[in-house]
PDB file of C-alpha atoms in Angstrom:
ATOM      1  CA  MET A 891      84.518  38.800 101.962  1.00 47.00           C
ATOM      2  CA  PRO A 892      88.418  39.938 101.515  1.00 49.00           C
ATOM      3  CA  GLY A 893      87.681  41.729  98.032  1.00 48.00           C
ATOM      4  CA  LYS A 894      84.842  43.564  99.512  1.00 46.00           C
ATOM      5  CA  LEU A 895      86.458  44.750 102.645  1.00 42.00           C
ATOM      6  CA  ASN A 896      89.700  46.227 100.434  1.00 45.00           C
ATOM      7  CA  HIS A 897      86.911  47.919  98.470  1.00 42.00           C
ATOM      8  CA  ARG A 898      85.554  49.671 101.380  1.00 39.00           C
ATOM      9  CA  LYS A 899      88.941  50.761 102.543  1.00 41.00           C
ATOM     10  CA  ASN A 900      89.433  52.470  99.376  1.00 41.00           C
ATOM     11  CA  LEU A 901      86.335  54.818  99.556  1.00 42.00           C
ATOM     12  CA  ASN A 902      86.841  58.323 100.470  1.00 49.00           C
ATOM     13  CA  VAL A 903      84.130  60.584 101.769  1.00 49.00           C
ATOM     14  CA  LYS A 904      84.588  64.129 100.326  1.00 57.00           C
ATOM     15  CA  ALA A 905      83.577  66.948 102.446  1.00 64.00           C
ATOM     16  CA  GLU A 906      81.474  69.699 101.103  1.00 81.00           C
ATOM     17  CA  VAL A 907      82.586  73.231 100.937  1.00 92.00           C
ATOM     18  CA  ASN A 908      80.593  75.518 103.173  1.00 96.00           C
ATOM     19  CA  TYR A 909      79.552  78.729 101.362  1.00 96.00           C
ATOM     20  CA  VAL A 910      78.794  81.616 103.565  1.00 97.00           C
ATOM     21  CA  ASP A 911      78.054  85.514 103.231  1.00 96.00           C
ATOM     22  CA  ALA A 912      80.506  87.822 105.008  1.00 96.00           C
ATOM     23  CA  GLU A 913      78.236  87.888 108.118  1.00 96.00           C
ATOM     24  CA  GLU A 914      78.095  84.163 108.466  1.00 97.00           C
ATOM     25  CA  ALA A 915      81.914  84.278 107.731  1.00 97.00           C
ATOM     26  CA  LYS A 916      82.356  86.442 110.570  1.00 96.00           C
ATOM     27  CA  LYS A 917      80.527  83.966 112.985  1.00 96.00           C
ATOM     28  CA  LEU A 918      82.592  80.954 111.920  1.00 97.00           C
ATOM     29  CA  ILE A 919      85.863  82.979 112.741  1.00 97.00           C
ATOM     30  CA  ALA A 920      84.458  84.248 116.248  1.00 96.00           C
ATOM     31  CA  VAL A 921      82.523  81.006 117.254  1.00 97.00           C
ATOM     32  CA  GLU A 922      84.045  77.995 115.566  1.00 96.00           C
ATOM     33  CA  GLU A 923      87.568  79.529 115.304  1.00 96.00           C
ATOM     34  CA  TYR A 924      88.090  79.048 111.786  1.00 98.00           C
ATOM     35  CA  ALA A 925      91.450  80.446 110.559  1.00 98.00           C
ATOM     36  CA  ILE A 926      91.448  82.922 107.813  1.00 98.00           C
ATOM     37  CA  LEU A 927      93.500  81.988 104.576  1.00 98.00           C
ATOM     38  CA  ASP A 928      93.707  84.770 101.912  1.00 98.00           C
ATOM     39  CA  VAL A 929      94.349  83.425  98.400  1.00 98.00           C
ATOM     40  CA  ARG A 930      94.422  86.834  96.467  1.00 96.00           C
ATOM     41  CA  ASP A 931      97.479  88.022  94.775  1.00 94.00           C
ATOM     42  CA  LYS A 932     100.185  89.982  96.406  1.00 93.00           C
ATOM     43  CA  SER A 933      98.855  93.461  95.249  1.00 91.00           C
ATOM     44  CA  GLN A 934      95.238  93.102  96.556  1.00 93.00           C
ATOM     45  CA  TYR A 935      96.417  91.666  99.967  1.00 96.00           C
ATOM     46  CA  ASP A 936      98.742  94.574 100.239  1.00 95.00           C
ATOM     47  CA  ARG A 937      96.069  96.974  99.791  1.00 93.00           C
ATOM     48  CA  ALA A 938      93.868  95.518 102.266  1.00 96.00           C
ATOM     49  CA  HIS A 939      93.445  92.434 104.097  1.00 98.00           C
ATOM     50  CA  ILE A 940      91.631  91.048 107.187  1.00 98.00           C
ATOM     51  CA  LYS A 941      93.829  91.225 110.404  1.00 96.00           C
ATOM     52  CA  SER A 942      95.587  88.082 111.655  1.00 93.00           C
ATOM     53  CA  CYS A 943      94.838  86.127 108.559  1.00 97.00           C
ATOM     54  CA  SER A 944      97.257  83.827 106.558  1.00 98.00           C
ATOM     55  CA  HIS A 945      98.039  84.605 103.065  1.00 98.00           C
ATOM     56  CA  VAL A 946      99.139  82.092 100.423  1.00 98.00           C
ATOM     57  CA  PRO A 947      98.379  83.152  96.959  1.00 97.00           C
ATOM     58  CA  LEU A 948      96.669  80.853  94.396  1.00 96.00           C
ATOM     59  CA  PHE A 949      98.309  83.124  91.667  1.00 93.00           C
ATOM     60  CA  ILE A 950     101.623  84.661  91.654  1.00 92.00           C
ATOM     61  CA  GLU A 951     103.252  87.064  89.600  1.00 83.00           C
ATOM     62  CA  ASN A 952     104.619  85.563  86.313  1.00 80.00           C
ATOM     63  CA  LYS A 953     108.394  87.145  85.595  1.00 78.00           C
ATOM     64  CA  ASP A 954     109.198  84.119  83.236  1.00 74.00           C
ATOM     65  CA  GLY A 955     111.504  85.381  80.657  1.00 76.00           C
ATOM     66  CA  ASP A 956     110.574  83.345  77.551  1.00 80.00           C
ATOM     67  CA  PHE A 957     109.637  84.881  74.318  1.00 74.00           C
ATOM     68  CA  GLY A 958     105.906  83.987  74.564  1.00 74.00           C
ATOM     69  CA  THR A 959     105.421  85.224  78.100  1.00 71.00           C
ATOM     70  CA  ILE A 960     107.081  88.535  77.324  1.00 74.00           C
ATOM     71  CA  ILE A 961     104.686  88.969  74.470  1.00 73.00           C
ATOM     72  CA  LYS A 962     101.623  88.090  76.701  1.00 71.00           C
ATOM     73  CA  ARG A 963     102.927  90.150  79.555  1.00 69.00           C
ATOM     74  CA  THR A 964     103.324  93.108  77.599  1.00 69.00           C
ATOM     75  CA  LEU A 965      99.886  92.589  76.059  1.00 69.00           C
ATOM     76  CA  HIS A 966      98.284  92.417  79.445  1.00 58.00           C
ATOM     77  CA  ASN A 967     100.223  95.158  80.927  1.00 63.00           C
ATOM     78  CA  ASN A 968      98.767  97.462  78.219  1.00 62.00           C
ATOM     79  CA  PHE A 969      95.094  96.554  78.621  1.00 59.00           C
ATOM     80  CA  SER A 970      94.273  94.818  82.149  1.00 56.00           C
ATOM     81  CA  GLY A 971      97.255  96.127  83.928  1.00 52.00           C
ATOM     82  CA  LEU A 972      97.113  99.639  82.860  1.00 52.00           C
ATOM     83  CA  PHE A 973      93.317 100.037  83.029  1.00 53.00           C
ATOM     84  CA  PHE A 974      92.435  97.790  86.229  1.00 55.00           C
ATOM     85  CA  GLY A 975      95.745  97.361  87.687  1.00 59.00           C
ATOM     86  CA  LEU A 976      95.816  93.747  87.487  1.00 68.00           C
ATOM     87  CA  PRO A 977      99.347  92.036  87.673  1.00 76.00           C
ATOM     88  CA  PHE A 978     100.356  89.347  85.095  1.00 71.00           C
ATOM     89  CA  THR A 979     100.293  86.108  87.008  1.00 77.00           C
ATOM     90  CA  LYS A 980     100.455  82.186  86.684  1.00 88.00           C
ATOM     91  CA  PRO A 981      99.194  79.319  89.032  1.00 92.00           C
ATOM     92  CA  ASN A 982     101.271  79.111  92.244  1.00 96.00           C
ATOM     93  CA  PRO A 983     103.012  75.664  91.794  1.00 96.00           C
ATOM     94  CA  ASP A 984     103.637  75.547  95.790  1.00 97.00           C
ATOM     95  CA  PHE A 985     100.184  76.624  96.640  1.00 97.00           C
ATOM     96  CA  VAL A 986      98.973  73.352  98.389  1.00 98.00           C
ATOM     97  CA  GLN A 987     102.357  72.521  99.534  1.00 97.00           C
ATOM     98  CA  SER A 988     102.678  75.688 101.491  1.00 98.00           C
ATOM     99  CA  ILE A 989      99.302  75.402 103.087  1.00 98.00           C
ATOM    100  CA  LYS A 990      99.911  71.917 104.362  1.00 97.00           C
ATOM    101  CA  SER A 991     103.009  73.345 105.911  1.00 97.00           C
ATOM    102  CA  GLN A 992     100.870  75.792 107.964  1.00 97.00           C
ATOM    103  CA  PHE A 993      97.873  73.595 108.578  1.00 98.00           C
ATOM    104  CA  SER A 994      96.802  70.196 109.104  1.00 97.00           C
ATOM    105  CA  PRO A 995      93.904  68.594 107.054  1.00 96.00           C
ATOM    106  CA  GLU A 996      91.489  68.641 109.906  1.00 96.00           C
ATOM    107  CA  SER A 997      92.083  72.457 110.375  1.00 97.00           C
ATOM    108  CA  LYS A 998      88.975  74.912 109.993  1.00 98.00           C
ATOM    109  CA  LEU A 999      89.895  77.189 106.976  1.00 98.00           C
ATOM    110  CA  LEU A1000      87.706  80.273 105.656  1.00 98.00           C
ATOM    111  CA  LEU A1001      89.233  80.760 102.242  1.00 98.00           C
ATOM    112  CA  VAL A1002      88.721  84.471 101.153  1.00 98.00           C
ATOM    113  CA  CYS A1003      89.386  86.301  97.659  1.00 96.00           C
ATOM    114  CA  GLN A1004      88.118  89.352  96.054  1.00 94.00           C
ATOM    115  CA  GLU A1005      85.480  88.066  93.974  1.00 93.00           C
ATOM    116  CA  GLY A1006      85.020  84.730  95.060  1.00 93.00           C
ATOM    117  CA  LEU A1007      86.183  82.767  92.252  1.00 93.00           C
ATOM    118  CA  ARG A1008      89.764  82.266  93.309  1.00 94.00           C
ATOM    119  CA  SER A1009      88.538  80.870  96.665  1.00 96.00           C
ATOM    120  CA  VAL A1010      86.295  78.352  95.003  1.00 95.00           C
ATOM    121  CA  ALA A1011      89.185  77.124  92.906  1.00 95.00           C
ATOM    122  CA  ALA A1012      91.490  76.934  95.988  1.00 97.00           C
ATOM    123  CA  ALA A1013      88.960  75.074  98.025  1.00 96.00           C
ATOM    124  CA  ASN A1014      88.815  72.510  94.957  1.00 95.00           C
ATOM    125  CA  LYS A1015      92.571  71.901  95.448  1.00 96.00           C
ATOM    126  CA  LEU A1016      92.512  71.698  99.188  1.00 97.00           C
ATOM    127  CA  GLU A1017      89.623  69.315  98.898  1.00 95.00           C
ATOM    128  CA  GLN A1018      91.714  66.892  96.619  1.00 95.00           C
ATOM    129  CA  ALA A1019      94.634  67.256  99.059  1.00 96.00           C
ATOM    130  CA  GLY A1020      92.395  65.901 102.058  1.00 95.00           C
ATOM    131  CA  PHE A1021      91.371  69.101 103.796  1.00 97.00           C
ATOM    132  CA  GLN A1022      87.595  68.548 105.096  1.00 94.00           C
ATOM    133  CA  ASN A1023      86.632  71.785 106.771  1.00 97.00           C
ATOM    134  CA  ILE A1024      86.643  74.508 104.356  1.00 97.00           C
ATOM    135  CA  ALA A1025      84.376  77.577 103.960  1.00 98.00           C
ATOM    136  CA  CYS A1026      84.071  80.375 101.410  1.00 97.00           C
ATOM    137  CA  ILE A1027      82.618  83.736 101.253  1.00 96.00           C
ATOM    138  CA  THR A1028      80.128  83.838  98.388  1.00 91.00           C
ATOM    139  CA  SER A1029      80.947  86.696  95.993  1.00 92.00           C
ATOM    140  CA  GLY A1030      84.359  87.431  98.028  1.00 95.00           C
ATOM    141  CA  LEU A1031      85.562  90.470 100.077  1.00 96.00           C
ATOM    142  CA  GLN A1032      84.074  92.813  97.579  1.00 93.00           C
ATOM    143  CA  SER A1033      80.449  91.855  98.873  1.00 93.00           C
ATOM    144  CA  ALA A1034      81.588  92.557 102.536  1.00 94.00           C
ATOM    145  CA  LYS A1035      80.363  95.803 104.091  1.00 93.00           C
ATOM    146  CA  PRO A1036      82.783  98.396 105.589  1.00 92.00           C
ATOM    147  CA  GLY A1037      83.260  97.416 109.260  1.00 92.00           C
ATOM    148  CA  THR A1038      82.327  93.881 108.816  1.00 95.00           C
ATOM    149  CA  PHE A1039      86.105  92.794 109.435  1.00 96.00           C
ATOM    150  CA  ASP A1040      88.880  94.396 111.229  1.00 96.00           C
ATOM    151  CA  SER A1041      91.158  94.973 108.430  1.00 96.00           C
ATOM    152  CA  VAL A1042      94.632  96.368 107.599  1.00 96.00           C
ATOM    153  CA  GLY A1043      95.612  98.371 104.462  1.00 95.00           C
ATOM    154  CA  THR A1044      95.480 101.431 102.649  1.00 92.00           C
ATOM    155  CA  THR A1045      91.737 100.886 101.411  1.00 92.00           C
ATOM    156  CA  GLU A1046      88.629  99.175 102.269  1.00 94.00           C
ATOM    157  CA  LEU A1047      88.383  95.188 101.918  1.00 94.00           C
ATOM    158  CA  GLN A1048      85.774  95.711  99.130  1.00 93.00           C
ATOM    159  CA  ASP A1049      87.703  98.026  97.273  1.00 90.00           C
ATOM    160  CA  ALA A1050      91.036  96.076  97.361  1.00 91.00           C
ATOM    161  CA  GLY A1051      90.589  94.778  93.703  1.00 84.00           C
ATOM    162  CA  LYS A1052      90.279  98.251  92.170  1.00 79.00           C
ATOM    163  CA  ALA A1053      93.581  99.888  90.738  1.00 70.00           C
ATOM    164  CA  GLY A1054      94.750 101.515  87.744  1.00 53.00           C
ATOM    165  CA  LEU A1055      92.791 103.950  85.610  1.00 52.00           C
ATOM    166  CA  VAL A1056      89.495 102.881  87.339  1.00 52.00           C
ATOM    167  CA  THR A1057      90.467 104.444  90.500  1.00 56.00           C
ATOM    168  CA  ILE A1058      92.272 107.238  88.952  1.00 55.00           C
ATOM    169  CA  GLN A1059      89.650 108.567  86.707  1.00 50.00           C
ATOM    170  CA  GLY A1060      86.434 107.027  87.928  1.00 53.00           C
ATOM    171  CA  LYS A1061      83.515 106.647  85.787  1.00 51.00           C
ATOM    172  CA  ILE A1062      85.231 108.739  82.992  1.00 51.00           C
ATOM    173  CA  SER A1063      88.083 106.322  82.610  1.00 50.00           C
ATOM    174  CA  THR A1064      85.674 103.777  81.071  1.00 52.00           C
ATOM    175  CA  VAL A1065      85.740 105.850  77.845  1.00 59.00           C
ATOM    176  CA  LEU A1066      88.850 107.735  78.223  1.00 57.00           C
ATOM    177  CA  GLY A1067      90.921 104.666  79.163  1.00 58.00           C
ATOM    178  CA  THR A1068      89.838 102.825  76.324  1.00 60.00           C
ATOM    179  CA  VAL A1069      90.627 105.627  73.976  1.00 66.00           C
ATOM    180  CA  LEU A1070      94.130 105.918  75.483  1.00 62.00           C
ATOM    181  CA  ILE A1071      94.857 102.054  74.958  1.00 64.00           C
ATOM    182  CA  CYS A1072      93.514 102.093  71.467  1.00 69.00           C
ATOM    183  CA  ALA A1073      95.771 105.315  70.595  1.00 69.00           C
ATOM    184  CA  TYR A1074      98.817 103.647  72.305  1.00 64.00           C
ATOM    185  CA  LEU A1075      98.452 100.457  70.094  1.00 67.00           C
ATOM    186  CA  PHE A1076      97.731 102.193  67.018  1.00 68.00           C
ATOM    187  CA  ILE A1077     101.010 104.141  67.279  1.00 71.00           C
ATOM    188  CA  THR A1078     103.023 101.057  68.606  1.00 70.00           C
ATOM    189  CA  PHE A1079     101.804  98.639  65.565  1.00 71.00           C
ATOM    190  CA  PHE A1080     101.103 101.150  62.816  1.00 74.00           C
ATOM    191  CA  PRO A1081     103.723 103.904  63.441  1.00 74.00           C
ATOM    192  CA  GLU A1082     103.756 104.927  59.729  1.00 77.00           C
ATOM    193  CA  GLN A1083      99.898 105.401  59.779  1.00 75.00           C
ATOM    194  CA  ALA A1084      99.942 107.230  62.892  1.00 69.00           C
ATOM    195  CA  GLU A1085     102.740 109.425  61.394  1.00 72.00           C
ATOM    196  CA  LYS A1086     100.727 110.378  58.517  1.00 71.00           C
ATOM    197  CA  LEU A1087      97.525 111.074  60.463  1.00 68.00           C
ATOM    198  CA  PHE A1088      99.853 113.582  62.528  1.00 64.00           C
ATOM    199  CA  GLN A1089     100.825 115.233  59.511  1.00 68.00           C
ATOM    200  CA  ILE A1090      97.371 115.701  58.281  1.00 66.00           C
ATOM    201  CA  ALA A1091      96.098 116.872  61.522  1.00 57.00           C
ATOM    202  CA  PRO A1092      95.679 120.695  61.508  1.00 58.00           C
ATOM    203  CA  VAL A1093      98.218 122.601  63.708  1.00 51.00           C
ATOM    204  CA  SER A1094      96.759 125.466  65.758  1.00 48.00           C
TER     205      SER A1094
END
């Protein structure tokens, strides 16, 4: 019947994302000719990325100048930015369109990020946009053993997410970094109380 035929035409088959480990991902690239799509932010990509990959970040640096964003960016830079070296970001509004301009919906795409979370979110967006051959590395590039992929950058792929005080001070930064941040915030938001403490403190 015409009504049933029209109903069938509107049915869409949703492809399942293929989740693989780093070694399986390497085979997808070599044997099945999957293209590598790095969805990390620019700072992590610049530290280390797989050779010949394409880069379209899921999140981009947030440079908006409205008051609310400035406050959030300041707080972020004094915590995650200072301690872990993480940039203040926002969703990339051109993410899907940028990928569509480079790849067809039939393209085989291996999505990579640092921890595995952004690639899953990116895969969901691309599925909704009609891409059908998508794979993601479970746990991200941080789980890849050194030498698994040919890479470019100043560090190993698995370490590209590390920056800030974590890399400068190593294990000690867990305690020292927290103390420094708390002291900075206390002085910033309670300058009068901080001045009184300095006056009380003995001078050698």
